[in-house]
Amino acid sequence: VPASELALTAVLFVSGVQKPIAVRFDVENAAYVAEQAGKIKAVRGGKAVVWLDLTSKVTKIWGYSEQGLLDVAFHPKDPERVFVHYTDRQGDTVVSEFPIEKGKPAVSKEKIWLTQKQPYSNHNGGSLEFGPDGALYLALGDGGSGGDPQGNGQNPSSRLGKILRLDVSKDDSAPEIWASGLRNPWRFSFDGRMIYIGDVGQDRWEEIDVAPFKAGQNFGWNVLEAAECFKAKTCDSKGFVAPVHVYRNGGGKGEGCSVIGGHVSEGRYFYADWCSGELRSFRYQKGKAVDHEDWSALGAGKWSQVSSLGRDRRGAVYVVGYDTGSVYKLVRP
Ligand SMILES: [Ca+2]
Protein backbone atom coordinates (compact mmCIF):
# COMPACT_ATOMS: atom_id res chain seq x y z
CA VAL A 1 0.00 0.00 0.00
CA PRO A 2 1.61 3.26 -1.10
CA ALA A 3 1.89 5.71 1.77
CA SER A 4 -0.16 8.27 -0.15
CA GLU A 5 -3.25 6.05 -0.09
CA LEU A 6 -3.45 6.79 3.59
CA ALA A 7 -3.89 10.47 2.85
CA LEU A 8 -7.09 10.22 0.81
CA THR A 9 -10.32 8.33 1.06
CA ALA A 10 -13.35 8.18 -1.27
CA VAL A 11 -16.71 9.09 0.27
CA LEU A 12 -20.06 8.78 -1.49
CA PHE A 13 -21.23 12.19 -2.73
CA VAL A 14 -24.38 11.22 -4.60
CA SER A 15 -25.88 8.01 -5.99
CA GLY A 16 -28.90 7.03 -8.06
CA VAL A 17 -27.97 9.10 -11.11
CA GLN A 18 -28.26 7.50 -14.57
CA LYS A 19 -25.18 7.20 -16.78
CA PRO A 20 -23.50 10.31 -15.33
CA ILE A 21 -20.78 11.87 -17.50
CA ALA A 22 -19.77 14.96 -15.50
CA VAL A 23 -19.90 16.61 -12.10
CA ARG A 24 -19.63 20.41 -12.18
CA PHE A 25 -19.78 23.27 -9.68
CA ASP A 26 -21.32 26.73 -10.01
CA VAL A 27 -19.93 30.02 -8.66
CA GLU A 28 -21.36 29.20 -5.22
CA ASN A 29 -19.72 25.75 -5.36
CA ALA A 30 -23.10 24.00 -5.62
CA ALA A 31 -22.79 20.66 -7.44
CA TYR A 32 -24.52 19.45 -10.60
CA VAL A 33 -24.34 16.02 -12.22
CA ALA A 34 -24.86 15.70 -15.98
CA GLU A 35 -26.47 12.53 -17.31
CA GLN A 36 -25.62 11.40 -20.83
CA ALA A 37 -29.28 11.07 -21.84
CA GLY A 38 -29.72 14.81 -21.31
CA LYS A 39 -30.62 15.71 -17.73
CA ILE A 40 -28.55 17.96 -15.50
CA LYS A 41 -29.34 17.34 -11.86
CA ALA A 42 -28.60 19.66 -8.95
CA VAL A 43 -27.17 17.91 -5.91
CA ARG A 44 -28.87 19.31 -2.82
CA GLY A 45 -28.54 17.67 0.58
CA GLY A 46 -27.15 14.50 -0.97
CA LYS A 47 -30.07 14.16 -3.41
CA ALA A 48 -30.01 14.73 -7.17
CA VAL A 49 -32.97 16.70 -8.51
CA VAL A 50 -33.62 17.58 -12.17
CA TRP A 51 -32.43 21.13 -12.88
CA LEU A 52 -32.25 21.22 -16.69
CA ASP A 53 -33.78 18.60 -18.98
CA LEU A 54 -32.38 18.48 -22.53
CA THR A 55 -33.53 14.93 -23.25
CA SER A 56 -35.67 16.02 -26.21
CA LYS A 57 -32.72 17.86 -27.81
CA VAL A 58 -29.89 15.33 -27.47
CA THR A 59 -29.11 12.15 -29.41
CA LYS A 60 -30.83 9.08 -27.99
CA ILE A 61 -28.07 7.10 -26.32
CA TRP A 62 -27.46 3.35 -26.46
CA GLY A 63 -24.92 1.02 -24.88
CA TYR A 64 -21.63 2.83 -24.44
CA SER A 65 -22.24 5.34 -27.20
CA GLU A 66 -20.23 8.55 -27.33
CA GLN A 67 -23.18 10.83 -28.08
CA GLY A 68 -25.72 12.65 -25.96
CA LEU A 69 -25.04 15.30 -23.35
CA LEU A 70 -21.26 15.57 -23.06
CA ASP A 71 -20.51 18.34 -20.56
CA VAL A 72 -21.78 21.40 -18.74
CA ALA A 73 -19.87 24.51 -17.65
CA PHE A 74 -20.87 27.30 -15.30
CA HIS A 75 -19.56 30.78 -16.04
CA PRO A 76 -16.79 31.45 -13.49
CA LYS A 77 -18.04 34.95 -12.63
CA ASP A 78 -21.62 35.35 -13.84
CA PRO A 79 -24.04 33.19 -11.81
CA GLU A 80 -26.70 33.62 -14.50
CA ARG A 81 -24.94 31.80 -17.35
CA VAL A 82 -24.62 28.05 -17.96
CA PHE A 83 -23.18 26.34 -21.07
CA VAL A 84 -23.71 22.83 -22.43
CA HIS A 85 -22.07 20.60 -25.04
CA TYR A 86 -24.14 17.85 -26.65
CA THR A 87 -24.86 15.97 -29.86
CA ASP A 88 -28.33 16.72 -31.21
CA ARG A 89 -31.04 14.49 -32.71
CA GLN A 90 -29.06 14.35 -35.98
CA GLY A 91 -25.87 13.41 -34.15
CA ASP A 92 -24.25 16.80 -34.76
CA THR A 93 -22.43 18.89 -32.17
CA VAL A 94 -24.10 21.79 -30.38
CA VAL A 95 -22.55 24.14 -27.83
CA SER A 96 -25.14 26.43 -26.35
CA GLU A 97 -25.99 28.63 -23.41
CA PHE A 98 -29.01 29.03 -21.15
CA PRO A 99 -29.68 32.08 -19.00
CA ILE A 100 -30.33 31.26 -15.35
CA GLU A 101 -33.32 33.13 -13.98
CA LYS A 102 -33.97 32.95 -10.22
CA GLY A 103 -31.78 29.86 -9.97
CA LYS A 104 -33.48 28.02 -12.85
CA PRO A 105 -32.24 27.75 -16.44
CA ALA A 106 -34.68 29.19 -19.00
CA VAL A 107 -34.99 26.21 -21.36
CA SER A 108 -36.83 28.20 -24.05
CA LYS A 109 -34.01 30.78 -24.25
CA GLU A 110 -31.26 28.53 -25.60
CA LYS A 111 -28.53 30.52 -27.37
CA ILE A 112 -26.58 28.35 -29.79
CA TRP A 113 -22.89 29.30 -30.00
CA LEU A 114 -21.62 26.51 -32.23
CA THR A 115 -22.91 23.71 -34.40
CA GLN A 116 -20.64 21.21 -36.11
CA LYS A 117 -21.53 18.39 -38.50
CA GLN A 118 -20.31 15.02 -37.26
CA PRO A 119 -19.34 12.49 -39.95
CA TYR A 120 -19.42 9.48 -37.55
CA SER A 121 -21.10 8.78 -34.23
CA ASN A 122 -17.90 8.42 -32.19
CA HIS A 123 -15.13 10.84 -31.18
CA ASN A 124 -17.27 13.84 -30.40
CA GLY A 125 -14.89 15.25 -27.81
CA GLY A 126 -16.85 16.73 -24.95
CA SER A 127 -15.03 18.96 -22.49
CA LEU A 128 -16.20 22.49 -21.80
CA GLU A 129 -13.82 24.51 -19.63
CA PHE A 130 -13.32 28.19 -18.92
CA GLY A 131 -9.70 29.17 -19.46
CA PRO A 132 -7.51 31.48 -17.38
CA ASP A 133 -8.34 34.26 -19.89
CA GLY A 134 -12.09 33.97 -19.17
CA ALA A 135 -12.92 32.45 -22.59
CA LEU A 136 -14.76 29.16 -23.00
CA TYR A 137 -12.73 26.25 -24.40
CA LEU A 138 -14.24 23.12 -25.90
CA ALA A 139 -12.91 19.86 -27.28
CA LEU A 140 -13.97 18.25 -30.55
CA GLY A 141 -12.73 14.79 -31.53
CA ASP A 142 -11.43 13.93 -34.99
CA GLY A 143 -14.93 13.12 -36.30
CA GLY A 144 -14.74 9.41 -35.60
CA SER A 145 -14.54 6.05 -37.29
CA GLY A 146 -10.94 4.87 -36.66
CA GLY A 147 -7.56 6.29 -37.61
CA ASP A 148 -9.00 9.70 -38.59
CA PRO A 149 -9.91 8.74 -42.21
CA GLN A 150 -10.76 12.34 -43.13
CA GLY A 151 -7.46 13.66 -41.77
CA ASN A 152 -9.26 16.19 -39.60
CA GLY A 153 -6.67 16.32 -36.81
CA GLN A 154 -4.06 17.89 -39.11
CA ASN A 155 -6.49 19.85 -41.30
CA PRO A 156 -6.23 23.51 -40.24
CA SER A 157 -9.58 24.33 -41.88
CA SER A 158 -11.54 21.66 -39.96
CA ARG A 159 -12.77 22.21 -36.41
CA LEU A 160 -12.62 18.47 -35.79
CA GLY A 161 -9.68 17.08 -33.81
CA LYS A 162 -9.23 20.44 -32.15
CA ILE A 163 -9.69 22.46 -29.00
CA LEU A 164 -11.65 25.60 -29.81
CA ARG A 165 -11.73 28.95 -28.04
CA LEU A 166 -14.95 30.90 -27.77
CA ASP A 167 -15.06 34.43 -26.38
CA VAL A 168 -18.45 34.42 -24.67
CA SER A 169 -18.02 37.99 -23.40
CA LYS A 170 -19.15 39.19 -26.84
CA ASP A 171 -22.57 38.37 -28.26
CA ASP A 172 -21.46 37.37 -31.75
CA SER A 173 -18.11 35.61 -31.28
CA ALA A 174 -17.13 32.80 -33.61
CA PRO A 175 -15.09 29.88 -32.28
CA GLU A 176 -11.39 29.90 -33.16
CA ILE A 177 -9.10 26.89 -33.41
CA TRP A 178 -6.80 26.98 -30.37
CA ALA A 179 -5.08 23.58 -30.46
CA SER A 180 -4.92 20.85 -33.11
CA GLY A 181 -3.76 17.29 -33.73
CA LEU A 182 -6.09 15.65 -31.21
CA ARG A 183 -7.94 12.36 -31.63
CA ASN A 184 -10.62 12.41 -28.98
CA PRO A 185 -9.84 14.82 -26.16
CA TRP A 186 -12.87 13.76 -24.11
CA ARG A 187 -11.63 15.60 -21.03
CA PHE A 188 -9.13 18.42 -20.59
CA SER A 189 -8.63 20.96 -17.81
CA PHE A 190 -6.63 24.03 -16.90
CA ASP A 191 -4.44 24.53 -13.90
CA GLY A 192 -3.11 28.07 -13.68
CA ARG A 193 -1.41 28.80 -17.00
CA MET A 194 -1.21 25.11 -18.05
CA ILE A 195 -3.56 22.82 -19.95
CA TYR A 196 -3.84 19.08 -19.22
CA ILE A 197 -5.40 16.98 -22.00
CA GLY A 198 -6.42 13.33 -21.86
CA ASP A 199 -6.39 12.27 -25.52
CA VAL A 200 -8.01 8.88 -26.07
CA GLY A 201 -5.79 6.59 -28.13
CA GLN A 202 -6.26 4.38 -31.19
CA ASP A 203 -4.54 0.99 -31.31
CA ARG A 204 -1.72 1.24 -28.81
CA TRP A 205 -1.40 4.26 -26.60
CA GLU A 206 -3.44 6.39 -24.24
CA GLU A 207 -1.98 9.86 -23.97
CA ILE A 208 -1.79 12.77 -21.53
CA ASP A 209 -0.51 16.10 -22.79
CA VAL A 210 0.55 18.95 -20.52
CA ALA A 211 1.37 22.24 -22.20
CA PRO A 212 1.54 25.94 -21.50
CA PHE A 213 -1.60 28.02 -22.01
CA LYS A 214 -0.77 29.14 -25.53
CA ALA A 215 -2.67 29.09 -28.84
CA GLY A 216 -1.45 27.23 -31.93
CA GLN A 217 -0.02 24.04 -30.46
CA ASN A 218 -0.29 20.80 -32.45
CA PHE A 219 -0.46 17.52 -30.54
CA GLY A 220 0.41 15.26 -33.45
CA TRP A 221 -2.61 13.06 -34.31
CA ASN A 222 -2.84 11.33 -36.80
CA VAL A 223 0.80 11.58 -37.85
CA LEU A 224 1.60 10.39 -34.34
CA GLU A 225 -0.28 8.17 -31.93
CA ALA A 226 1.14 9.46 -28.65
CA ALA A 227 4.92 9.42 -29.25
CA GLU A 228 4.95 6.84 -32.10
CA CYS A 229 4.41 7.24 -35.83
CA PHE A 230 0.82 6.13 -36.42
CA LYS A 231 0.60 4.80 -39.99
CA ALA A 232 4.03 5.27 -41.48
CA LYS A 233 7.11 3.40 -40.26
CA THR A 234 8.93 6.70 -40.04
CA CYS A 235 7.51 10.19 -39.74
CA ASP A 236 8.52 13.70 -38.91
CA SER A 237 7.50 14.60 -35.37
CA LYS A 238 9.02 18.06 -35.55
CA GLY A 239 6.60 20.77 -34.50
CA PHE A 240 4.37 18.46 -32.49
CA VAL A 241 3.97 18.70 -28.73
CA ALA A 242 5.05 15.36 -27.26
CA PRO A 243 2.90 13.70 -24.60
CA VAL A 244 4.16 13.79 -21.00
CA HIS A 245 2.58 10.47 -20.09
CA VAL A 246 1.39 7.45 -22.09
CA TYR A 247 0.16 3.97 -21.24
CA ARG A 248 -0.76 0.92 -23.33
CA ASN A 249 -4.34 0.09 -24.26
CA GLY A 250 -6.01 -2.56 -26.32
CA GLY A 251 -8.00 -5.73 -26.05
CA GLY A 252 -7.49 -6.28 -22.35
CA LYS A 253 -3.76 -6.69 -22.96
CA GLY A 254 -2.90 -3.17 -21.99
CA GLU A 255 -3.36 -1.18 -18.84
CA GLY A 256 -6.73 0.26 -19.91
CA CYS A 257 -8.71 1.35 -22.94
CA SER A 258 -9.57 5.05 -22.81
CA VAL A 259 -7.89 7.71 -20.77
CA ILE A 260 -10.23 9.95 -18.76
CA GLY A 261 -8.45 13.26 -18.34
CA GLY A 262 -8.91 14.79 -14.91
CA HIS A 263 -7.81 17.70 -12.79
CA VAL A 264 -4.94 19.04 -10.72
CA SER A 265 -5.45 19.14 -6.98
CA GLU A 266 -2.72 20.16 -4.55
CA GLY A 267 -0.08 19.73 -7.23
CA ARG A 268 -1.19 16.25 -8.31
CA TYR A 269 -2.87 15.62 -11.65
CA PHE A 270 -5.53 12.93 -11.17
CA TYR A 271 -6.74 10.92 -14.16
CA ALA A 272 -8.59 7.65 -14.72
CA ASP A 273 -9.25 4.99 -17.31
CA TRP A 274 -12.73 4.20 -18.60
CA CYS A 275 -12.38 0.41 -18.72
CA SER A 276 -10.11 -0.45 -15.86
CA GLY A 277 -11.60 2.05 -13.40
CA GLU A 278 -8.03 2.83 -12.41
CA LEU A 279 -7.37 6.16 -10.76
CA ARG A 280 -3.83 7.50 -10.86
CA SER A 281 -1.92 10.72 -10.39
CA PHE A 282 1.38 12.36 -11.24
CA ARG A 283 3.05 15.67 -10.67
CA TYR A 284 4.13 17.75 -13.65
CA GLN A 285 7.65 19.01 -13.18
CA LYS A 286 9.96 20.61 -15.77
CA GLY A 287 8.27 18.95 -18.74
CA LYS A 288 7.99 15.51 -17.14
CA ALA A 289 5.39 13.48 -15.29
CA VAL A 290 6.93 12.45 -11.96
CA ASP A 291 5.82 10.98 -8.62
CA HIS A 292 3.32 8.57 -10.18
CA GLU A 293 0.79 7.25 -7.68
CA ASP A 294 -1.93 4.62 -7.99
CA TRP A 295 -5.17 5.42 -6.16
CA SER A 296 -7.21 2.62 -7.75
CA ALA A 297 -7.71 0.82 -4.44
CA LEU A 298 -9.95 3.72 -3.33
CA GLY A 299 -12.51 2.63 -5.92
CA ALA A 300 -12.78 -1.04 -4.99
CA GLY A 301 -16.48 -1.87 -4.71
CA LYS A 302 -17.38 1.77 -5.29
CA TRP A 303 -17.22 2.65 -8.98
CA SER A 304 -16.97 1.00 -12.39
CA GLN A 305 -16.57 2.60 -15.82
CA VAL A 306 -15.18 5.98 -14.75
CA SER A 307 -16.58 8.54 -17.21
CA SER A 308 -15.18 11.73 -15.73
CA LEU A 309 -13.43 13.37 -12.82
CA GLY A 310 -14.55 16.66 -11.32
CA ARG A 311 -12.99 19.39 -9.25
CA ASP A 312 -14.96 21.71 -7.02
CA ARG A 313 -14.07 25.35 -6.44
CA ARG A 314 -12.10 24.48 -3.32
CA GLY A 315 -9.96 21.99 -5.25
CA ALA A 316 -11.41 18.65 -4.11
CA VAL A 317 -11.51 15.90 -6.75
CA TYR A 318 -14.59 13.77 -7.59
CA VAL A 319 -14.88 10.46 -9.43
CA VAL A 320 -17.91 9.83 -11.66
CA GLY A 321 -18.91 6.15 -11.91
CA TYR A 322 -20.94 5.61 -15.08
CA ASP A 323 -22.26 2.07 -14.59
CA THR A 324 -22.63 2.54 -10.86
CA GLY A 325 -24.54 5.83 -11.25
CA SER A 326 -22.64 7.47 -8.45
CA VAL A 327 -20.15 10.19 -7.66
CA TYR A 328 -17.47 9.88 -5.00
CA LYS A 329 -15.48 12.71 -3.42
CA LEU A 330 -11.83 12.26 -2.51
CA VAL A 331 -11.25 13.64 0.98
CA ARG A 332 -8.54 13.61 3.57
CA PRO A 333 -9.65 11.29 6.37
CA1 LIG B 1 -0.65 13.45 -29.53
JSON list of N, CA and C in Angstrom, two decimals, residues 32 38 41 54 81 88 95 134 208 210 233 236 238-239 259 265 319:
[
{"chain": "A", "resi": 32, "resn": "TYR", "atom": "N", "xyz": [-23.58, 19.90, -9.58]},
{"chain": "A", "resi": 32, "resn": "TYR", "atom": "CA", "xyz": [-24.52, 19.45, -10.60]},
{"chain": "A", "resi": 32, "resn": "TYR", "atom": "C", "xyz": [-23.93, 18.21, -11.27]},
{"chain": "A", "resi": 38, "resn": "GLY", "atom": "N", "xyz": [-29.31, 13.43, -21.12]},
{"chain": "A", "resi": 38, "resn": "GLY", "atom": "CA", "xyz": [-29.72, 14.81, -21.31]},
{"chain": "A", "resi": 38, "resn": "GLY", "atom": "C", "xyz": [-30.17, 15.59, -20.08]},
{"chain": "A", "resi": 41, "resn": "LYS", "atom": "N", "xyz": [-28.71, 17.39, -13.16]},
{"chain": "A", "resi": 41, "resn": "LYS", "atom": "CA", "xyz": [-29.34, 17.34, -11.86]},
{"chain": "A", "resi": 41, "resn": "LYS", "atom": "C", "xyz": [-28.54, 18.14, -10.83]},
{"chain": "A", "resi": 54, "resn": "LEU", "atom": "N", "xyz": [-32.61, 18.30, -21.09]},
{"chain": "A", "resi": 54, "resn": "LEU", "atom": "CA", "xyz": [-32.38, 18.48, -22.53]},
{"chain": "A", "resi": 54, "resn": "LEU", "atom": "C", "xyz": [-32.62, 17.18, -23.30]},
{"chain": "A", "resi": 81, "resn": "ARG", "atom": "N", "xyz": [-25.26, 32.38, -16.04]},
{"chain": "A", "resi": 81, "resn": "ARG", "atom": "CA", "xyz": [-24.94, 31.80, -17.35]},
{"chain": "A", "resi": 81, "resn": "ARG", "atom": "C", "xyz": [-24.44, 30.37, -17.20]},
{"chain": "A", "resi": 88, "resn": "ASP", "atom": "N", "xyz": [-26.89, 16.53, -31.07]},
{"chain": "A", "resi": 88, "resn": "ASP", "atom": "CA", "xyz": [-28.33, 16.72, -31.21]},
{"chain": "A", "resi": 88, "resn": "ASP", "atom": "C", "xyz": [-29.00, 15.49, -31.83]},
{"chain": "A", "resi": 95, "resn": "VAL", "atom": "N", "xyz": [-22.96, 23.49, -29.08]},
{"chain": "A", "resi": 95, "resn": "VAL", "atom": "CA", "xyz": [-22.55, 24.14, -27.83]},
{"chain": "A", "resi": 95, "resn": "VAL", "atom": "C", "xyz": [-23.47, 25.33, -27.66]},
{"chain": "A", "resi": 134, "resn": "GLY", "atom": "N", "xyz": [-10.65, 33.72, -19.27]},
{"chain": "A", "resi": 134, "resn": "GLY", "atom": "CA", "xyz": [-12.09, 33.97, -19.17]},
{"chain": "A", "resi": 134, "resn": "GLY", "atom": "C", "xyz": [-12.88, 33.50, -20.38]},
{"chain": "A", "resi": 208, "resn": "ILE", "atom": "N", "xyz": [-1.51, 11.55, -22.29]},
{"chain": "A", "resi": 208, "resn": "ILE", "atom": "CA", "xyz": [-1.79, 12.77, -21.53]},
{"chain": "A", "resi": 208, "resn": "ILE", "atom": "C", "xyz": [-0.78, 13.83, -21.94]},
{"chain": "A", "resi": 210, "resn": "VAL", "atom": "N", "xyz": [0.52, 17.79, -21.42]},
{"chain": "A", "resi": 210, "resn": "VAL", "atom": "CA", "xyz": [0.55, 18.95, -20.52]},
{"chain": "A", "resi": 210, "resn": "VAL", "atom": "C", "xyz": [1.33, 20.02, -21.26]},
{"chain": "A", "resi": 233, "resn": "LYS", "atom": "N", "xyz": [6.05, 3.96, -41.10]},
{"chain": "A", "resi": 233, "resn": "LYS", "atom": "CA", "xyz": [7.11, 3.40, -40.26]},
{"chain": "A", "resi": 233, "resn": "LYS", "atom": "C", "xyz": [7.97, 4.52, -39.68]},
{"chain": "A", "resi": 236, "resn": "ASP", "atom": "N", "xyz": [7.85, 12.52, -39.45]},
{"chain": "A", "resi": 236, "resn": "ASP", "atom": "CA", "xyz": [8.52, 13.70, -38.91]},
{"chain": "A", "resi": 236, "resn": "ASP", "atom": "C", "xyz": [7.70, 14.24, -37.74]},
{"chain": "A", "resi": 238, "resn": "LYS", "atom": "N", "xyz": [8.63, 16.68, -35.83]},
{"chain": "A", "resi": 238, "resn": "LYS", "atom": "CA", "xyz": [9.02, 18.06, -35.55]},
{"chain": "A", "resi": 238, "resn": "LYS", "atom": "C", "xyz": [7.77, 18.96, -35.53]},
{"chain": "A", "resi": 239, "resn": "GLY", "atom": "N", "xyz": [7.72, 19.84, -34.56]},
{"chain": "A", "resi": 239, "resn": "GLY", "atom": "CA", "xyz": [6.60, 20.77, -34.50]},
{"chain": "A", "resi": 239, "resn": "GLY", "atom": "C", "xyz": [5.41, 20.26, -33.71]},
{"chain": "A", "resi": 259, "resn": "VAL", "atom": "N", "xyz": [-8.28, 6.83, -21.86]},
{"chain": "A", "resi": 259, "resn": "VAL", "atom": "CA", "xyz": [-7.89, 7.71, -20.77]},
{"chain": "A", "resi": 259, "resn": "VAL", "atom": "C", "xyz": [-9.02, 8.71, -20.48]},
{"chain": "A", "resi": 265, "resn": "SER", "atom": "N", "xyz": [-5.07, 18.78, -8.34]},
{"chain": "A", "resi": 265, "resn": "SER", "atom": "CA", "xyz": [-5.45, 19.14, -6.98]},
{"chain": "A", "resi": 265, "resn": "SER", "atom": "C", "xyz": [-4.21, 19.03, -6.11]},
{"chain": "A", "resi": 319, "resn": "VAL", "atom": "N", "xyz": [-14.95, 11.54, -8.45]},
{"chain": "A", "resi": 319, "resn": "VAL", "atom": "CA", "xyz": [-14.88, 10.46, -9.43]},
{"chain": "A", "resi": 319, "resn": "VAL", "atom": "C", "xyz": [-16.31, 10.09, -9.84]}
]
